[in-house]
């Protein structure tokens, strides 16, 4: 059973699901209560304006998967609640089929499992570089280092010059977690505005210079060359989708790595089991994805009155689908709060569900498997030093600082 106590509707009424501080603690006790007693929950987010929450696996899959009843076109990120998405219809994430399919199909080809398979040795080399010079027997910050992983993989794939990585990492972190003290540069809205402005200007400029030259065999070059429907993407569509790829990779991958190491350090049996038999790593990868659920939620808006297991959602209501809760639903996962790398089946939805299922999932899975393999090959043991510092965010479940002490393996 997760930590924390919640036993009544009054306890739940006192919880603010939008409060980043709530998520920095342990939300699982509240989600466990909601799955049982408040399957369709409503909370006010502005005077007289409510949003709904679903926490059960089946309801979360229904909301994410049924684009007729639950549209993505008004925004899908909880930090946008109350403001319609300015990128609606232009950004793949904020489109419904058929437009969504027109963009996703050609883009997805370059990110399919078959396409990314060829990148494995390059990824292994890049991952090795990130962890190459960690001090043995001395504390080092794993979460800080993991922040670089998405750029060495997805940034390189996208075709972003290495000299720009540090800026992009910072802006992506500001956009994903504008309330976190490590990334905020003032109030939440100011941080978001600056982050968006910087990333949008950056990609607008990069796309302009790319249009002026030819022969770039990277993901951005691919984005600029695809036919979505009968037309190529406009510059603004290419810019928004580059932003989405950057954020999709940066906001999630590092936190899944930190979450995995934290879980392994707290479950030495799982560490030994995966270290002694690499065939267990794929199971570790899936369980760490479920366990961490780095994308804690995504949002949709109801297009018509629709029945879910806890009641009816009315037309126009925003509905937050809590992925982190669905991935601990006891109706689907026996002993959901146990970290079990032999869990089978493991039908987690850390990458979402339905038409918007993460287009970067094959790349994320491959990267994460390589990270786990290299980590287990390199280190004999890992010890957590002090309290991990959690990312302050209602959207991303993450860690900003995770100090560890590792001892090397002879063969590393
Ligand atoms: C552990 C790593 C990752 C996790 C947990 C994750 C999670 C998710 C989830 C839950 C969604 C569904 C959004 C929705 O339903 O509205 C999604 C979509 C998406 N992700 Fe990821 N993601 C990860 C890695 C990546 C990477 C590496 C990339 C880029 C290469 C990426 C790019 C995207 C994009 C562009 C979408 C939108 C897809 C669409 O609208 O069809 N993600 N991701």
Coordinates of C-alpha atoms and ligand atoms in Angstrom, one line a residue:
X1 CA 0.0 0.0 0.0
X2 CA 1.4 3.4 -0.9
X3 CA 2.4 5.9 1.8
X4 CA -0.1 8.6 3.0
X5 CA -3.5 8.4 4.4
X6 CA -6.8 9.2 2.7
X7 CA -10.0 7.5 3.7
X8 CA -12.9 9.8 3.1
X9 CA -14.5 12.1 0.4
X10 CA -13.6 15.1 2.7
X11 CA -9.9 14.0 2.5
X12 CA -10.1 13.9 -1.3
X13 CA -11.9 17.3 -1.4
X14 CA -8.9 18.8 0.3
X15 CA -6.5 17.5 -2.4
X16 CA -5.5 19.9 -5.2
X17 CA -4.6 17.6 -8.2
X18 CA -3.2 20.6 -10.0
X19 CA -0.7 21.4 -7.2
X20 CA 2.8 20.5 -8.3
X21 CA 3.6 20.0 -4.6
X22 CA 1.0 17.3 -4.3
X23 CA 2.8 15.3 -7.0
X24 CA 6.2 15.9 -5.5
X25 CA 5.0 13.8 -2.6
X26 CA 3.4 10.5 -3.2
X27 CA 0.1 10.7 -5.1
X28 CA -0.6 7.0 -5.0
X29 CA -2.6 6.9 -1.8
X30 CA -5.0 9.5 -3.3
X31 CA -5.2 7.7 -6.7
X32 CA -5.9 4.4 -5.0
X33 CA -8.8 6.0 -3.2
X34 CA -10.1 7.6 -6.4
X35 CA -10.0 4.3 -8.3
X36 CA -12.2 2.8 -5.7
X37 CA -14.5 5.7 -4.5
X38 CA -14.3 8.6 -7.0
X39 CA -13.9 7.0 -10.5
X40 CA -15.1 10.2 -12.1
X41 CA -13.8 13.0 -10.1
X42 CA -14.4 16.8 -10.6
X43 CA -12.3 19.6 -9.3
X44 CA -12.6 23.4 -9.8
X45 CA -9.7 24.9 -11.6
X46 CA -11.0 28.4 -12.0
X47 CA -14.1 30.0 -10.4
X48 CA -17.1 28.0 -11.7
X49 CA -14.9 25.9 -14.1
X50 CA -14.3 22.2 -13.4
X51 CA -12.1 19.5 -14.9
X52 CA -12.7 15.8 -14.6
X53 CA -10.2 13.1 -13.7
X54 CA -10.2 9.4 -14.5
X55 CA -7.8 7.1 -12.7
X56 CA -8.9 3.5 -13.6
X57 CA -7.0 1.7 -16.3
X58 CA -10.1 1.1 -18.5
X59 CA -11.3 4.7 -18.2
X60 CA -7.9 6.1 -19.0
X61 CA -7.5 3.9 -22.1
X62 CA -11.0 4.9 -23.2
X63 CA -10.3 8.7 -22.8
X64 CA -6.9 8.5 -24.6
X65 CA -8.1 6.1 -27.2
X66 CA -11.5 7.4 -28.3
X67 CA -10.8 10.5 -30.3
X68 CA -14.5 10.8 -31.4
X69 CA -15.7 11.3 -27.9
X70 CA -12.5 12.9 -26.5
X71 CA -10.7 15.3 -28.8
X72 CA -7.0 16.4 -28.6
X73 CA -7.7 19.5 -30.6
X74 CA -8.2 21.9 -27.7
X75 CA -4.9 20.8 -25.9
X76 CA -3.6 17.8 -24.2
X77 CA -1.3 19.1 -21.5
X78 CA -2.6 19.8 -18.0
X79 CA -0.6 23.1 -17.8
X80 CA -2.8 24.4 -20.7
X81 CA -6.0 23.9 -18.7
X82 CA -8.3 26.8 -19.3
X83 CA -6.6 28.0 -22.5
X84 CA -7.3 26.5 -25.9
X85 CA -4.2 25.3 -27.6
X86 CA -2.7 27.9 -30.0
X87 CA -1.1 25.0 -32.0
X88 CA -4.5 23.3 -32.5
X89 CA -4.6 21.6 -36.0
X90 CA -0.9 22.5 -36.6
X91 CA 0.8 20.2 -34.1
X92 CA 0.3 16.5 -34.6
X93 CA -0.3 16.0 -30.8
X94 CA -3.2 18.6 -31.0
X95 CA -4.9 17.0 -34.0
X96 CA -7.5 14.3 -34.3
X97 CA -7.7 11.8 -37.2
X98 CA -7.8 12.1 -40.1
X99 CA -5.3 15.0 -40.0
X100 CA -3.4 13.3 -37.2
X101 CA -3.0 10.2 -39.3
X102 CA -1.8 12.1 -42.3
X103 CA 1.1 13.6 -40.3
X104 CA 1.8 10.7 -38.0
X105 CA 2.1 8.0 -40.7
X106 CA 5.0 9.4 -42.7
X107 CA 6.7 10.8 -39.6
X108 CA 6.4 7.5 -37.7
X109 CA 8.1 5.6 -40.5
X110 CA 11.4 7.2 -39.5
X111 CA 10.9 6.3 -35.8
X112 CA 9.6 2.8 -36.2
X113 CA 11.2 -0.1 -34.4
X114 CA 12.8 -1.3 -37.6
X115 CA 14.2 2.1 -38.4
X116 CA 15.6 2.8 -35.0
X117 CA 17.1 -0.7 -34.7
X118 CA 20.0 0.4 -36.9
X119 CA 20.9 3.1 -34.4
X120 CA 21.7 0.7 -31.5
X121 CA 25.5 0.8 -31.7
X122 CA 25.5 4.6 -32.0
X123 CA 23.2 4.8 -29.0
X124 CA 25.5 2.5 -27.0
X125 CA 28.4 4.7 -27.8
X126 CA 26.5 7.9 -26.9
X127 CA 25.3 6.4 -23.6
X128 CA 28.8 5.3 -22.7
X129 CA 30.0 8.8 -23.2
X130 CA 27.4 10.1 -20.8
X131 CA 28.5 7.8 -18.0
X132 CA 32.2 7.5 -19.0
X133 CA 33.8 9.6 -16.3
X134 CA 31.6 9.0 -13.3
X135 CA 33.7 8.9 -10.2
X136 CA 34.0 5.4 -8.5
X137 CA 33.2 5.2 -4.8
X138 CA 32.2 8.9 -4.7
X139 CA 28.8 10.5 -4.9
X140 CA 27.6 11.8 -8.3
X141 CA 24.3 13.1 -9.5
X142 CA 22.7 10.6 -11.8
X143 CA 19.6 12.7 -12.5
X144 CA 21.7 15.6 -13.7
X145 CA 23.7 13.4 -16.0
X146 CA 20.6 11.7 -17.4
X147 CA 19.3 15.1 -18.5
X148 CA 21.8 14.9 -21.4
X149 CA 20.6 11.5 -22.7
X150 CA 17.7 12.6 -24.9
X151 CA 19.9 15.1 -26.7
X152 CA 22.7 12.6 -27.4
X153 CA 20.1 10.3 -29.0
X154 CA 17.0 12.2 -30.2
X155 CA 18.8 15.5 -30.5
X156 CA 21.4 14.0 -32.8
X157 CA 18.7 12.1 -34.7
X158 CA 16.7 15.3 -35.2
X159 CA 19.8 17.0 -36.5
X160 CA 20.3 19.7 -33.8
X161 CA 24.0 20.8 -33.6
X162 CA 25.7 19.7 -30.4
X163 CA 26.7 23.3 -29.5
X164 CA 22.9 24.1 -29.0
X165 CA 22.1 21.1 -26.8
X166 CA 22.6 22.8 -23.4
X167 CA 20.2 25.6 -24.3
X168 CA 17.6 23.2 -25.7
X169 CA 17.8 21.0 -22.6
X170 CA 17.2 24.0 -20.4
X171 CA 14.3 25.4 -22.5
X172 CA 12.7 22.0 -22.7
X173 CA 12.9 21.5 -18.9
X174 CA 11.4 25.0 -18.4
X175 CA 8.5 24.2 -20.8
X176 CA 7.8 20.8 -19.2
X177 CA 8.2 21.9 -15.5
X178 CA 7.8 25.6 -15.3
X179 CA 7.3 25.5 -11.5
X180 CA 10.4 23.6 -10.6
X181 CA 13.0 25.8 -8.8
X182 CA 15.9 24.3 -10.8
X183 CA 14.3 25.5 -14.1
X184 CA 11.9 28.4 -13.2
X185 CA 13.1 31.9 -14.1
X186 CA 10.3 33.7 -12.3
X187 CA 6.6 33.0 -12.2
X188 CA 5.2 29.9 -13.9
X189 CA 3.6 31.8 -16.9
X190 CA 6.8 33.8 -17.5
X191 CA 8.9 30.7 -17.5
X192 CA 6.5 29.0 -20.0
X193 CA 6.4 32.1 -22.2
X194 CA 10.2 32.4 -22.4
X195 CA 10.7 28.6 -23.0
X196 CA 8.2 28.6 -25.8
X197 CA 9.6 31.7 -27.4
X198 CA 13.1 30.4 -27.3
X199 CA 12.3 27.0 -28.7
X200 CA 9.9 28.3 -31.4
X201 CA 12.4 30.9 -32.5
X202 CA 15.2 28.3 -32.5
X203 CA 13.3 25.9 -34.7
X204 CA 11.9 28.6 -37.0
X205 CA 15.5 29.7 -37.7
X206 CA 16.8 26.2 -38.1
X207 CA 14.0 25.3 -40.5
X208 CA 14.6 28.5 -42.5
X209 CA 18.3 27.6 -43.0
X210 CA 17.3 24.0 -43.8
X211 CA 14.9 25.1 -46.5
X212 CA 17.8 27.0 -48.1
X213 CA 20.0 23.9 -48.3
X214 CA 19.3 20.3 -49.3
X215 CA 20.5 16.8 -48.5
X216 CA 20.0 16.6 -44.7
X217 CA 19.4 12.9 -43.9
X218 CA 18.1 13.6 -40.3
X219 CA 14.7 13.7 -38.7
X220 CA 14.2 17.4 -39.3
X221 CA 15.1 16.9 -43.0
X222 CA 12.6 14.1 -43.1
X223 CA 9.9 16.3 -41.4
X224 CA 10.5 18.9 -44.1
X225 CA 10.2 16.4 -46.9
X226 CA 7.1 14.4 -45.9
X227 CA 3.8 14.7 -47.7
X228 CA 1.0 14.9 -45.1
X229 CA -2.2 14.4 -47.1
X230 CA -1.4 15.9 -50.5
X231 CA 0.8 18.7 -49.1
X232 CA 4.2 19.1 -47.4
X233 CA 4.1 20.4 -43.9
X234 CA 4.2 24.2 -43.6
X235 CA 7.1 25.9 -41.8
X236 CA 4.9 26.5 -38.8
X237 CA 3.7 22.9 -38.7
X238 CA 7.3 21.7 -39.0
X239 CA 8.3 24.1 -36.2
X240 CA 5.6 22.9 -33.8
X241 CA 6.3 19.2 -34.5
X242 CA 10.0 19.7 -33.9
X243 CA 9.1 21.3 -30.6
X244 CA 6.9 18.3 -29.8
X245 CA 9.7 15.8 -30.6
X246 CA 12.2 17.7 -28.6
X247 CA 9.9 18.0 -25.6
X248 CA 8.6 14.4 -26.0
X249 CA 12.1 13.1 -25.6
X250 CA 13.5 15.5 -23.1
X251 CA 10.6 15.6 -20.6
X252 CA 10.4 11.9 -20.1
X253 CA 13.5 9.8 -20.9
X254 CA 15.8 11.2 -18.1
X255 CA 13.2 10.7 -15.5
X256 CA 12.5 7.1 -16.5
X257 CA 16.2 6.4 -16.1
X258 CA 16.4 8.0 -12.6
X259 CA 13.1 6.2 -11.7
X260 CA 14.6 2.9 -12.7
X261 CA 17.9 3.4 -10.8
X262 CA 15.9 4.5 -7.7
X263 CA 13.7 1.4 -7.9
X264 CA 16.7 -0.9 -8.4
X265 CA 18.6 0.6 -5.5
X266 CA 15.6 0.0 -3.3
X267 CA 15.1 -3.5 -4.6
X268 CA 18.6 -5.1 -4.5
X269 CA 17.2 -8.5 -5.5
X270 CA 15.9 -7.0 -8.8
X271 CA 19.3 -5.3 -9.4
X272 CA 21.2 -8.6 -8.8
X273 CA 18.7 -10.6 -11.0
X274 CA 19.1 -8.2 -14.0
X275 CA 22.9 -7.8 -13.5
X276 CA 23.4 -11.6 -13.4
X277 CA 21.2 -12.3 -16.4
X278 CA 20.9 -9.7 -19.2
X279 CA 17.9 -11.5 -20.6
X280 CA 15.9 -10.0 -17.7
X281 CA 16.7 -6.4 -18.9
X282 CA 13.6 -6.1 -21.2
X283 CA 11.4 -7.0 -18.2
X284 CA 13.2 -4.4 -16.2
X285 CA 12.6 -1.8 -18.9
X286 CA 8.9 -2.4 -19.0
X287 CA 8.5 -2.5 -15.3
X288 CA 10.5 0.7 -14.9
X289 CA 8.3 2.4 -17.5
X290 CA 5.2 1.3 -15.6
X291 CA 6.6 2.1 -12.2
X292 CA 7.8 5.6 -13.1
X293 CA 5.1 6.6 -15.6
X294 CA 7.1 9.7 -16.4
X295 CA 4.2 11.2 -18.3
X296 CA 1.9 11.3 -15.3
X297 CA -1.2 12.3 -17.4
X298 CA -2.6 13.6 -20.6
X299 CA -5.8 15.6 -21.2
X300 CA -8.7 15.5 -23.7
X301 CA -12.0 17.5 -24.0
X302 CA -15.3 15.7 -24.3
X303 CA -17.1 16.3 -27.6
X304 CA -20.4 14.8 -26.5
X305 CA -22.0 13.4 -23.3
X306 CA -20.1 10.1 -22.7
X307 CA -20.5 7.5 -20.0
X308 CA -17.4 6.3 -18.2
X309 CA -17.3 3.8 -15.3
X310 CA -17.9 6.5 -12.7
X311 CA -20.6 8.5 -14.5
X312 CA -21.2 10.9 -17.4
X313 CA -18.7 13.4 -18.8
X314 CA -20.6 16.4 -20.4
X315 CA -19.8 18.0 -23.7
X316 CA -16.8 20.4 -23.5
X317 CA -15.5 19.2 -20.2
X318 CA -11.8 18.7 -19.9
X319 CA -10.8 15.2 -18.8
X320 CA -7.4 14.4 -17.3
X321 CA -6.4 10.7 -17.8
X322 CA -4.0 9.9 -15.0
X323 CA -1.6 7.4 -16.6
X324 CA 0.4 7.0 -13.4
X325 CA -2.7 5.8 -11.6
X326 CA -3.8 3.5 -14.4
X327 CA -0.4 1.8 -14.3
X328 CA -1.0 0.9 -10.6
X329 CA -4.6 -0.3 -11.1
X330 CA -5.0 -3.4 -9.0
X331 CA -7.7 -4.7 -11.5
X332 CA -4.9 -5.0 -14.1
X333 CA -1.6 -5.4 -12.2
X334 CA -1.5 -7.8 -9.3
X335 CA 0.5 -6.3 -6.4
X336 CA 0.7 -3.0 -8.3
X337 CA 2.9 -1.3 -5.8
X338 CA 5.6 -4.0 -6.0
X339 CA 8.5 -3.4 -8.4
X340 CA 8.7 -6.8 -10.2
X341 CA 10.9 -7.1 -13.2
X342 CA 9.4 -10.5 -14.0
X343 CA 5.9 -9.1 -14.2
X344 CA 4.0 -10.8 -17.0
X345 CA 1.9 -9.7 -18.7
X346 CA 2.8 -6.0 -18.2
X347 CA 0.3 -4.1 -20.2
X348 CA 1.4 -0.7 -18.9
X349 CA 0.4 2.5 -20.8
X350 CA 3.4 4.6 -19.9
X351 CA 3.5 5.5 -23.7
X352 CA -0.2 6.2 -23.8
X353 CA -2.9 4.4 -25.7
X354 CA -4.7 4.7 -29.0
X355 CA -3.9 7.0 -31.9
X356 CA -1.5 9.3 -30.0
X357 CA 0.5 6.3 -28.6
X358 CA 4.0 7.7 -28.2
X359 CA 5.6 7.9 -31.7
X360 CA 9.0 7.9 -30.0
X361 CA 8.3 4.7 -28.0
X362 CA 10.6 2.4 -30.1
X363 CA 13.5 4.9 -29.7
X364 CA 12.8 5.4 -26.0
X365 CA 12.6 1.6 -25.4
X366 CA 15.9 1.0 -27.3
X367 CA 17.7 3.9 -25.5
X368 CA 16.4 2.8 -22.1
X369 CA 17.4 -0.9 -22.7
X370 CA 20.9 0.2 -23.7
X371 CA 21.2 2.5 -20.6
X372 CA 20.1 -0.4 -18.3
X373 CA 22.5 -2.8 -20.0
X374 CA 25.5 -0.4 -19.9
X375 CA 24.7 0.6 -16.3
X376 CA 24.5 -3.0 -15.1
X377 CA 27.6 -4.0 -17.0
X378 CA 29.5 -1.0 -15.6
X379 CA 28.5 -1.0 -11.9
X380 CA 28.6 -3.7 -9.3
X381 CA 26.3 -1.9 -6.9
X382 CA 24.5 1.4 -6.5
X383 CA 23.7 3.3 -3.3
X384 CA 21.4 6.3 -3.0
X385 CA 23.0 9.2 -1.0
X386 CA 20.5 11.4 0.8
X387 CA 17.0 12.2 -0.3
X388 CA 16.3 12.3 -4.1
X389 CA 15.0 15.7 -5.2
X390 CA 11.7 15.4 -7.0
X391 CA 10.7 17.4 -10.0
X392 CA 8.1 20.0 -9.1
X393 CA 5.4 19.3 -11.7
X394 CA 1.8 18.1 -12.0
X395 CA 2.6 16.8 -15.6
X396 CA 5.9 15.0 -15.4
X397 CA 6.8 12.5 -12.7
X398 CA 10.5 13.1 -12.3
X399 CA 13.6 13.6 -10.3
X400 CA 16.0 16.6 -10.6
X401 CA 18.7 15.4 -8.3
X402 CA 19.6 11.8 -7.5
X403 CA 23.0 11.4 -5.7
X404 CA 24.4 7.9 -6.0
X405 CA 27.5 6.1 -5.1
X406 CA 28.4 3.3 -7.5
X407 CA 31.1 0.7 -7.4
X408 CA 32.6 -0.5 -10.7
X409 CA 32.6 -4.0 -12.0
X410 CA 36.0 -5.4 -12.9
X411 CA 35.0 -6.0 -16.5
X412 CA 33.6 -2.5 -17.0
Ligands
LIG1 C1 10.3 7.1 -21.5 C2 10.1 8.0 -22.5 C3 8.8 8.5 -23.0 C4 7.5 8.4 -22.4 C5 7.1 7.9 -21.1 C6 6.6 9.1 -23.4 C7 5.2 9.2 -23.1 C8 4.3 9.6 -24.1 C9 2.8 9.6 -24.0 C10 2.1 9.0 -22.7 C11 2.3 10.0 -25.1 C12 0.8 10.1 -25.5 C13 0.3 11.6 -25.5 C14 -1.2 11.7 -25.7 O1 -1.9 10.7 -25.6 O2 -1.7 12.8 -26.0 C15 3.4 10.4 -26.0 C16 3.3 11.0 -27.3 C17 4.3 11.5 -28.0 N1 5.7 11.3 -27.7 FE1 6.5 10.3 -26.2 N2 7.3 9.5 -24.5 C18 8.6 9.1 -24.3 C19 9.6 9.3 -25.2 C20 9.5 10.0 -26.4 C21 10.6 10.3 -27.3 C22 12.0 9.7 -27.2 C23 10.1 11.1 -28.3 C24 10.8 11.6 -29.5 C25 11.6 11.0 -30.3 C26 8.7 11.3 -28.0 C27 7.8 12.0 -28.8 C28 6.4 12.0 -28.7 C29 5.5 12.6 -29.6 C30 5.9 13.5 -30.8 C31 4.2 12.3 -29.2 C32 2.9 12.7 -29.8 C33 2.3 11.5 -30.6 C34 1.0 11.7 -31.3 O3 0.3 12.7 -31.0 O4 0.6 10.9 -32.2 N3 8.4 10.6 -26.9 N4 4.6 10.1 -25.3

